Amino acid sequence: DQQVKQNSPSLSVQEGRISILNCDYTNSMFDYFLWYKKYPAEGPTFLISISSIKDKNEDGRFTVFLNKSAKHLSLHIVPSQPGDSAVYFCAASVIQGAQKLVFGQGTRLTINP
Amino acid sequence: NAGVMQNPRHLVRRRGQEARLRCSPMKGHSHVYWYRQLPEEGLKFMVYLQKENIIDESGMPKERFSAEFPKEGPSILRIQQVVRGDSAAYFCASSPEGPTGANVLTFGAGSRLTVL
């Protein structure tokens, strides 16, 4: 039962352009969503989060959008830089049970010079 | 390095042996979480511990797996009688306070277990 899905295993974007990573979820109880970034041989690093009372959160080049009716969130990176090449995981939780982050399978983003 | 420290980074075991993975949380963090990542999958929650207490082990397999976080020393994830299906990356995370949405987990670099 995959409650959080990232349907694109990989994405390739040209440097300077916008990268859009997508995530869908099925559990309507989720009320907190996060994006983590992971380089090879390292642990996931927190990137940005959003609670269900918002539909957008922005931090520098990174913006997360949440569409609750569609149970969909996306991460926008603009402009994309070579250092953004990594695997991106979407995660969700219930706020009062946030130890149990439910992760998607990840999307490998490659930024081409 | 004040981050979450995990060791060993790589561990090879034969079927039937025991695997012990250690995790030292970030300085000042008293809450530890273990996650497992199987090949081509996302991370999956296993267990949440505070010092000397298991708070939530709902993600732990019912047999062969155990975790502890003693008063002194690192948290240990122990897998007895390993099988090939236990081959995975095991990530530890920590946080300074209890898990709420605003409390982001800081992950270690992981321990990769290979069972021959």
PDB file of C-alpha atoms in Angstrom:
ATOM      1  CA  ASP A   1       0.000   0.000   0.000  1.00  0.00           C
ATOM      2  CA  GLN A   2       1.941   2.956  -1.340  1.00  0.00           C
ATOM      3  CA  GLN A   3       0.424   5.965   0.417  1.00  0.00           C
ATOM      4  CA  VAL A   4       2.916   8.424  -1.060  1.00  0.00           C
ATOM      5  CA  LYS A   5       3.864   8.072  -4.702  1.00  0.00           C
ATOM      6  CA  GLN A   6       6.423   9.744  -6.860  1.00  0.00           C
ATOM      7  CA  ASN A   7       5.603   8.468 -10.301  1.00  0.00           C
ATOM      8  CA  SER A   8       8.662   9.826 -12.075  1.00  0.00           C
ATOM      9  CA  PRO A   9      11.785   7.831 -11.173  1.00  0.00           C
ATOM     10  CA  SER A  10      13.973  10.360 -12.942  1.00  0.00           C
ATOM     11  CA  LEU A  11      13.927  13.866 -14.369  1.00  0.00           C
ATOM     12  CA  SER A  12      16.477  15.698 -16.467  1.00  0.00           C
ATOM     13  CA  VAL A  13      16.485  19.510 -16.628  1.00  0.00           C
ATOM     14  CA  GLN A  14      18.775  22.038 -18.203  1.00  0.00           C
ATOM     15  CA  GLU A  15      20.704  24.347 -15.900  1.00  0.00           C
ATOM     16  CA  GLY A  16      18.866  27.609 -15.321  1.00  0.00           C
ATOM     17  CA  ARG A  17      15.460  26.151 -16.118  1.00  0.00           C
ATOM     18  CA  ILE A  18      12.710  25.203 -13.701  1.00  0.00           C
ATOM     19  CA  SER A  19      12.617  21.720 -12.166  1.00  0.00           C
ATOM     20  CA  ILE A  20       9.197  20.426 -11.128  1.00  0.00           C
ATOM     21  CA  LEU A  21       8.990  17.305  -9.023  1.00  0.00           C
ATOM     22  CA  ASN A  22       5.604  15.768  -8.310  1.00  0.00           C
ATOM     23  CA  CYS A  23       4.154  13.716  -5.506  1.00  0.00           C
ATOM     24  CA  ASP A  24       0.718  12.188  -4.923  1.00  0.00           C
ATOM     25  CA  TYR A  25      -0.713  10.815  -1.715  1.00  0.00           C
ATOM     26  CA  THR A  26      -3.751   8.761  -0.851  1.00  0.00           C
ATOM     27  CA  ASN A  27      -4.166   9.180   2.912  1.00  0.00           C
ATOM     28  CA  SER A  28      -6.415  12.155   3.609  1.00  0.00           C
ATOM     29  CA  MET A  29      -5.239  12.141   7.249  1.00  0.00           C
ATOM     30  CA  PHE A  30      -1.810  13.460   6.258  1.00  0.00           C
ATOM     31  CA  ASP A  31      -1.475  17.061   7.335  1.00  0.00           C
ATOM     32  CA  TYR A  32       2.217  17.754   7.016  1.00  0.00           C
ATOM     33  CA  PHE A  33       4.415  17.308   3.984  1.00  0.00           C
ATOM     34  CA  LEU A  34       8.158  17.533   3.497  1.00  0.00           C
ATOM     35  CA  TRP A  35      10.756  17.279   0.776  1.00  0.00           C
ATOM     36  CA  TYR A  36      14.135  15.724   1.450  1.00  0.00           C
ATOM     37  CA  LYS A  37      17.145  15.737  -0.841  1.00  0.00           C
ATOM     38  CA  LYS A  38      19.658  12.914  -0.899  1.00  0.00           C
ATOM     39  CA  TYR A  39      23.120  12.705  -2.380  1.00  0.00           C
ATOM     40  CA  PRO A  40      24.787   9.308  -2.920  1.00  0.00           C
ATOM     41  CA  ALA A  41      26.300   7.807   0.234  1.00  0.00           C
ATOM     42  CA  GLU A  42      24.657  10.459   2.408  1.00  0.00           C
ATOM     43  CA  GLY A  43      21.505  10.622   4.445  1.00  0.00           C
ATOM     44  CA  PRO A  44      18.426  12.571   3.371  1.00  0.00           C
ATOM     45  CA  THR A  45      18.630  16.293   4.086  1.00  0.00           C
ATOM     46  CA  PHE A  46      15.540  18.336   4.843  1.00  0.00           C
ATOM     47  CA  LEU A  47      14.709  20.842   2.136  1.00  0.00           C
ATOM     48  CA  ILE A  48      11.292  22.403   2.674  1.00  0.00           C
ATOM     49  CA  SER A  49       7.940  21.589   4.258  1.00  0.00           C
ATOM     50  CA  ILE A  50       4.316  22.640   4.169  1.00  0.00           C
ATOM     51  CA  SER A  51       1.375  22.101   6.472  1.00  0.00           C
ATOM     52  CA  SER A  52      -2.072  21.322   5.162  1.00  0.00           C
ATOM     53  CA  ILE A  53      -3.418  24.733   6.154  1.00  0.00           C
ATOM     54  CA  LYS A  54      -1.289  26.308   3.434  1.00  0.00           C
ATOM     55  CA  ASP A  55      -1.139  25.820  -0.299  1.00  0.00           C
ATOM     56  CA  LYS A  56       2.298  27.280  -0.916  1.00  0.00           C
ATOM     57  CA  ASN A  57       5.582  27.667   0.906  1.00  0.00           C
ATOM     58  CA  GLU A  58       8.649  29.327  -0.529  1.00  0.00           C
ATOM     59  CA  ASP A  59      12.283  29.275   0.553  1.00  0.00           C
ATOM     60  CA  GLY A  60      14.734  30.867  -1.836  1.00  0.00           C
ATOM     61  CA  ARG A  61      14.833  28.887  -5.065  1.00  0.00           C
ATOM     62  CA  PHE A  62      12.523  26.219  -3.664  1.00  0.00           C
ATOM     63  CA  THR A  63       8.729  26.394  -3.578  1.00  0.00           C
ATOM     64  CA  VAL A  64       6.346  23.665  -2.526  1.00  0.00           C
ATOM     65  CA  PHE A  65       2.727  23.702  -3.680  1.00  0.00           C
ATOM     66  CA  LEU A  66      -0.014  21.674  -2.066  1.00  0.00           C
ATOM     67  CA  ASN A  67      -3.338  20.818  -3.715  1.00  0.00           C
ATOM     68  CA  LYS A  68      -5.359  19.053  -1.049  1.00  0.00           C
ATOM     69  CA  SER A  69      -8.376  18.351  -3.200  1.00  0.00           C
ATOM     70  CA  ALA A  70      -6.163  16.527  -5.686  1.00  0.00           C
ATOM     71  CA  LYS A  71      -3.936  15.056  -2.954  1.00  0.00           C
ATOM     72  CA  HIS A  72      -0.970  16.336  -4.862  1.00  0.00           C
ATOM     73  CA  LEU A  73       2.112  18.333  -4.045  1.00  0.00           C
ATOM     74  CA  SER A  74       4.965  19.565  -6.123  1.00  0.00           C
ATOM     75  CA  LEU A  75       8.414  21.018  -5.587  1.00  0.00           C
ATOM     76  CA  HIS A  76       9.611  23.762  -7.891  1.00  0.00           C
ATOM     77  CA  ILE A  77      13.291  24.622  -8.139  1.00  0.00           C
ATOM     78  CA  VAL A  78      14.129  27.736 -10.079  1.00  0.00           C
ATOM     79  CA  PRO A  79      16.652  28.364 -11.421  1.00  0.00           C
ATOM     80  CA  SER A  80      18.033  24.834 -11.380  1.00  0.00           C
ATOM     81  CA  GLN A  81      21.731  24.469 -10.614  1.00  0.00           C
ATOM     82  CA  PRO A  82      24.147  21.543 -11.108  1.00  0.00           C
ATOM     83  CA  GLY A  83      24.354  21.092  -7.329  1.00  0.00           C
ATOM     84  CA  ASP A  84      20.653  20.322  -7.305  1.00  0.00           C
ATOM     85  CA  SER A  85      21.352  16.972  -8.955  1.00  0.00           C
ATOM     86  CA  ALA A  86      20.243  14.446  -6.328  1.00  0.00           C
ATOM     87  CA  VAL A  87      17.399  12.145  -5.395  1.00  0.00           C
ATOM     88  CA  TYR A  88      14.384  13.988  -4.008  1.00  0.00           C
ATOM     89  CA  PHE A  89      11.994  12.297  -1.616  1.00  0.00           C
ATOM     90  CA  CYS A  90       8.532  13.497  -0.823  1.00  0.00           C
ATOM     91  CA  ALA A  91       7.317  12.587   2.683  1.00  0.00           C
ATOM     92  CA  ALA A  92       4.081  12.983   4.597  1.00  0.00           C
ATOM     93  CA  SER A  93       2.867  12.554   8.146  1.00  0.00           C
ATOM     94  CA  VAL A  94       0.152  13.253  10.589  1.00  0.00           C
ATOM     95  CA  ILE A  95       1.409  16.111  12.756  1.00  0.00           C
ATOM     96  CA  GLN A  96       0.789  14.255  15.972  1.00  0.00           C
ATOM     97  CA  GLY A  97       2.567  11.202  14.621  1.00  0.00           C
ATOM     98  CA  ALA A  98       5.417  12.864  12.821  1.00  0.00           C
ATOM     99  CA  GLN A  99       7.897  10.163  13.784  1.00  0.00           C
ATOM    100  CA  LYS A 100       6.256   8.099  11.099  1.00  0.00           C
ATOM    101  CA  LEU A 101       7.170   9.920   7.983  1.00  0.00           C
ATOM    102  CA  VAL A 102       5.828   8.082   4.946  1.00  0.00           C
ATOM    103  CA  PHE A 103       8.210   8.479   2.044  1.00  0.00           C
ATOM    104  CA  GLY A 104       7.727   8.243  -1.681  1.00  0.00           C
ATOM    105  CA  GLN A 105      10.117   6.208  -3.808  1.00  0.00           C
ATOM    106  CA  GLY A 106      12.159   9.206  -4.821  1.00  0.00           C
ATOM    107  CA  THR A 107      12.874  11.052  -8.076  1.00  0.00           C
ATOM    108  CA  ARG A 108      16.406  11.315  -9.386  1.00  0.00           C
ATOM    109  CA  LEU A 109      16.936  14.855 -10.677  1.00  0.00           C
ATOM    110  CA  THR A 110      19.799  15.518 -13.066  1.00  0.00           C
ATOM    111  CA  ILE A 111      20.686  19.085 -13.979  1.00  0.00           C
ATOM    112  CA  ASN A 112      22.507  19.297 -17.295  1.00  0.00           C
ATOM    113  CA  PRO A 113      24.946  22.163 -17.922  1.00  0.00           C
TER     114      PRO A 113
ATOM    115  CA  ASN B   1      31.172  16.551  12.995  1.00  0.00           C
ATOM    116  CA  ALA B   2      28.118  17.272  15.143  1.00  0.00           C
ATOM    117  CA  GLY B   3      25.705  15.378  12.918  1.00  0.00           C
ATOM    118  CA  VAL B   4      23.996  12.031  13.395  1.00  0.00           C
ATOM    119  CA  MET B   5      26.725   9.388  13.373  1.00  0.00           C
ATOM    120  CA  GLN B   6      26.060   5.874  12.184  1.00  0.00           C
ATOM    121  CA  ASN B   7      28.409   2.915  12.141  1.00  0.00           C
ATOM    122  CA  PRO B   8      29.367   0.777  10.529  1.00  0.00           C
ATOM    123  CA  ARG B   9      28.716   2.418   7.170  1.00  0.00           C
ATOM    124  CA  HIS B  10      28.878  -0.947   5.466  1.00  0.00           C
ATOM    125  CA  LEU B  11      28.283  -4.345   7.002  1.00  0.00           C
ATOM    126  CA  VAL B  12      28.386  -7.742   5.331  1.00  0.00           C
ATOM    127  CA  ARG B  13      26.844 -10.722   7.036  1.00  0.00           C
ATOM    128  CA  ARG B  14      26.096 -14.294   6.045  1.00  0.00           C
ATOM    129  CA  ARG B  15      22.610 -15.679   6.441  1.00  0.00           C
ATOM    130  CA  GLY B  16      21.932 -16.611  10.052  1.00  0.00           C
ATOM    131  CA  GLN B  17      24.429 -14.190  11.576  1.00  0.00           C
ATOM    132  CA  GLU B  18      23.590 -11.166  13.675  1.00  0.00           C
ATOM    133  CA  ALA B  19      23.858  -7.542  12.585  1.00  0.00           C
ATOM    134  CA  ARG B  20      24.268  -4.635  14.986  1.00  0.00           C
ATOM    135  CA  LEU B  21      23.918  -1.085  13.729  1.00  0.00           C
ATOM    136  CA  ARG B  22      24.784   1.868  15.929  1.00  0.00           C
ATOM    137  CA  CYS B  23      23.554   5.421  15.929  1.00  0.00           C
ATOM    138  CA  SER B  24      24.734   8.407  17.947  1.00  0.00           C
ATOM    139  CA  PRO B  25      22.233  11.274  17.708  1.00  0.00           C
ATOM    140  CA  MET B  26      23.160  14.880  17.234  1.00  0.00           C
ATOM    141  CA  LYS B  27      24.389  16.615  20.351  1.00  0.00           C
ATOM    142  CA  GLY B  28      21.415  17.778  22.365  1.00  0.00           C
ATOM    143  CA  HIS B  29      19.004  15.398  20.640  1.00  0.00           C
ATOM    144  CA  SER B  30      17.274  12.838  22.823  1.00  0.00           C
ATOM    145  CA  HIS B  31      14.880  11.343  20.281  1.00  0.00           C
ATOM    146  CA  VAL B  32      16.029   8.690  17.823  1.00  0.00           C
ATOM    147  CA  TYR B  33      14.264   7.140  14.839  1.00  0.00           C
ATOM    148  CA  TRP B  34      15.241   4.223  12.611  1.00  0.00           C
ATOM    149  CA  TYR B  35      14.177   3.924   8.985  1.00  0.00           C
ATOM    150  CA  ARG B  36      14.935   1.267   6.395  1.00  0.00           C
ATOM    151  CA  GLN B  37      15.319   1.733   2.660  1.00  0.00           C
ATOM    152  CA  LEU B  38      15.001  -1.328   0.508  1.00  0.00           C
ATOM    153  CA  PRO B  39      16.394  -1.167  -3.053  1.00  0.00           C
ATOM    154  CA  GLU B  40      14.342   1.071  -5.358  1.00  0.00           C
ATOM    155  CA  GLU B  41      12.003   2.086  -2.543  1.00  0.00           C
ATOM    156  CA  GLY B  42      11.528   5.013  -0.217  1.00  0.00           C
ATOM    157  CA  LEU B  43      12.494   5.033   3.426  1.00  0.00           C
ATOM    158  CA  LYS B  44      10.123   3.198   5.751  1.00  0.00           C
ATOM    159  CA  PHE B  45       9.687   3.956   9.450  1.00  0.00           C
ATOM    160  CA  MET B  46      10.760   1.228  11.836  1.00  0.00           C
ATOM    161  CA  VAL B  47      10.980   2.522  15.403  1.00  0.00           C
ATOM    162  CA  TYR B  48      11.059   5.671  17.532  1.00  0.00           C
ATOM    163  CA  LEU B  49      12.944   5.743  20.831  1.00  0.00           C
ATOM    164  CA  GLN B  50      13.800   8.086  23.615  1.00  0.00           C
ATOM    165  CA  LYS B  51      16.450   7.344  26.215  1.00  0.00           C
ATOM    166  CA  GLU B  52      15.661   3.931  27.743  1.00  0.00           C
ATOM    167  CA  ASN B  53      12.198   3.871  26.166  1.00  0.00           C
ATOM    168  CA  ILE B  54      10.701   2.510  22.984  1.00  0.00           C
ATOM    169  CA  ILE B  55       7.907   4.904  22.099  1.00  0.00           C
ATOM    170  CA  ASP B  56       6.661   3.497  18.803  1.00  0.00           C
ATOM    171  CA  GLU B  57       7.848   0.254  17.213  1.00  0.00           C
ATOM    172  CA  SER B  58       4.922  -0.201  14.872  1.00  0.00           C
ATOM    173  CA  GLY B  59       7.217  -0.396  11.844  1.00  0.00           C
ATOM    174  CA  MET B  60       9.492  -3.084  13.209  1.00  0.00           C
ATOM    175  CA  PRO B  61       9.188  -6.632  11.856  1.00  0.00           C
ATOM    176  CA  LYS B  62       7.690  -8.832  14.543  1.00  0.00           C
ATOM    177  CA  GLU B  63      10.626 -11.211  14.729  1.00  0.00           C
ATOM    178  CA  ARG B  64      14.421 -10.958  14.724  1.00  0.00           C
ATOM    179  CA  PHE B  65      14.523  -7.146  14.955  1.00  0.00           C
ATOM    180  CA  SER B  66      15.038  -5.158  18.140  1.00  0.00           C
ATOM    181  CA  ALA B  67      16.150  -1.655  19.057  1.00  0.00           C
ATOM    182  CA  GLU B  68      17.383   0.069  22.155  1.00  0.00           C
ATOM    183  CA  PHE B  69      18.568   3.480  23.224  1.00  0.00           C
ATOM    184  CA  PRO B  70      20.312   3.086  26.574  1.00  0.00           C
ATOM    185  CA  LYS B  71      20.920   5.808  29.092  1.00  0.00           C
ATOM    186  CA  GLU B  72      24.546   5.900  28.044  1.00  0.00           C
ATOM    187  CA  GLY B  73      25.845   5.198  24.579  1.00  0.00           C
ATOM    188  CA  PRO B  74      24.389   4.989  21.115  1.00  0.00           C
ATOM    189  CA  SER B  75      21.113   3.563  19.934  1.00  0.00           C
ATOM    190  CA  ILE B  76      21.455   0.024  18.598  1.00  0.00           C
ATOM    191  CA  LEU B  77      19.382  -1.682  15.938  1.00  0.00           C
ATOM    192  CA  ARG B  78      19.889  -5.420  16.194  1.00  0.00           C
ATOM    193  CA  ILE B  79      18.897  -7.954  13.568  1.00  0.00           C
ATOM    194  CA  GLN B  80      19.215 -11.589  14.537  1.00  0.00           C
ATOM    195  CA  GLN B  81      19.539 -14.488  12.107  1.00  0.00           C
ATOM    196  CA  VAL B  82      19.735 -12.207   9.095  1.00  0.00           C
ATOM    197  CA  VAL B  83      18.192 -13.230   5.777  1.00  0.00           C
ATOM    198  CA  ARG B  84      18.845 -11.898   2.282  1.00  0.00           C
ATOM    199  CA  GLY B  85      15.695  -9.790   2.459  1.00  0.00           C
ATOM    200  CA  ASP B  86      17.259  -7.774   5.288  1.00  0.00           C
ATOM    201  CA  SER B  87      19.775  -6.322   2.815  1.00  0.00           C
ATOM    202  CA  ALA B  88      19.011  -2.622   2.830  1.00  0.00           C
ATOM    203  CA  ALA B  89      20.203   0.792   3.912  1.00  0.00           C
ATOM    204  CA  TYR B  90      19.290   1.551   7.511  1.00  0.00           C
ATOM    205  CA  PHE B  91      19.016   5.220   8.386  1.00  0.00           C
ATOM    206  CA  CYS B  92      18.945   6.721  11.822  1.00  0.00           C
ATOM    207  CA  ALA B  93      17.532  10.166  12.511  1.00  0.00           C
ATOM    208  CA  SER B  94      17.318  12.332  15.604  1.00  0.00           C
ATOM    209  CA  SER B  95      15.435  15.360  16.847  1.00  0.00           C
ATOM    210  CA  PRO B  96      15.766  17.585  19.901  1.00  0.00           C
ATOM    211  CA  GLU B  97      12.173  17.211  20.934  1.00  0.00           C
ATOM    212  CA  GLY B  98       9.250  14.935  20.320  1.00  0.00           C
ATOM    213  CA  PRO B  99       7.960  14.420  16.800  1.00  0.00           C
ATOM    214  CA  THR B 100       5.697  17.187  15.663  1.00  0.00           C
ATOM    215  CA  GLY B 101       5.269  18.476  12.195  1.00  0.00           C
ATOM    216  CA  ALA B 102       7.543  21.407  12.849  1.00  0.00           C
ATOM    217  CA  ASN B 103      10.299  19.243  14.229  1.00  0.00           C
ATOM    218  CA  VAL B 104      12.413  18.147  11.338  1.00  0.00           C
ATOM    219  CA  LEU B 105      14.331  14.931  11.565  1.00  0.00           C
ATOM    220  CA  THR B 106      18.074  15.043  10.941  1.00  0.00           C
ATOM    221  CA  PHE B 107      19.287  11.871   9.263  1.00  0.00           C
ATOM    222  CA  GLY B 108      22.606  10.113   9.436  1.00  0.00           C
ATOM    223  CA  ALA B 109      24.439   8.830   6.370  1.00  0.00           C
ATOM    224  CA  GLY B 110      23.064   5.325   6.854  1.00  0.00           C
ATOM    225  CA  SER B 111      24.417   1.825   7.335  1.00  0.00           C
ATOM    226  CA  ARG B 112      24.273  -0.441   4.331  1.00  0.00           C
ATOM    227  CA  LEU B 113      23.726  -4.078   5.258  1.00  0.00           C
ATOM    228  CA  THR B 114      24.464  -6.789   2.739  1.00  0.00           C
ATOM    229  CA  VAL B 115      23.461 -10.339   3.533  1.00  0.00           C
ATOM    230  CA  LEU B 116      25.227 -13.022   1.511  1.00  0.00           C
TER     231      LEU B 116
END
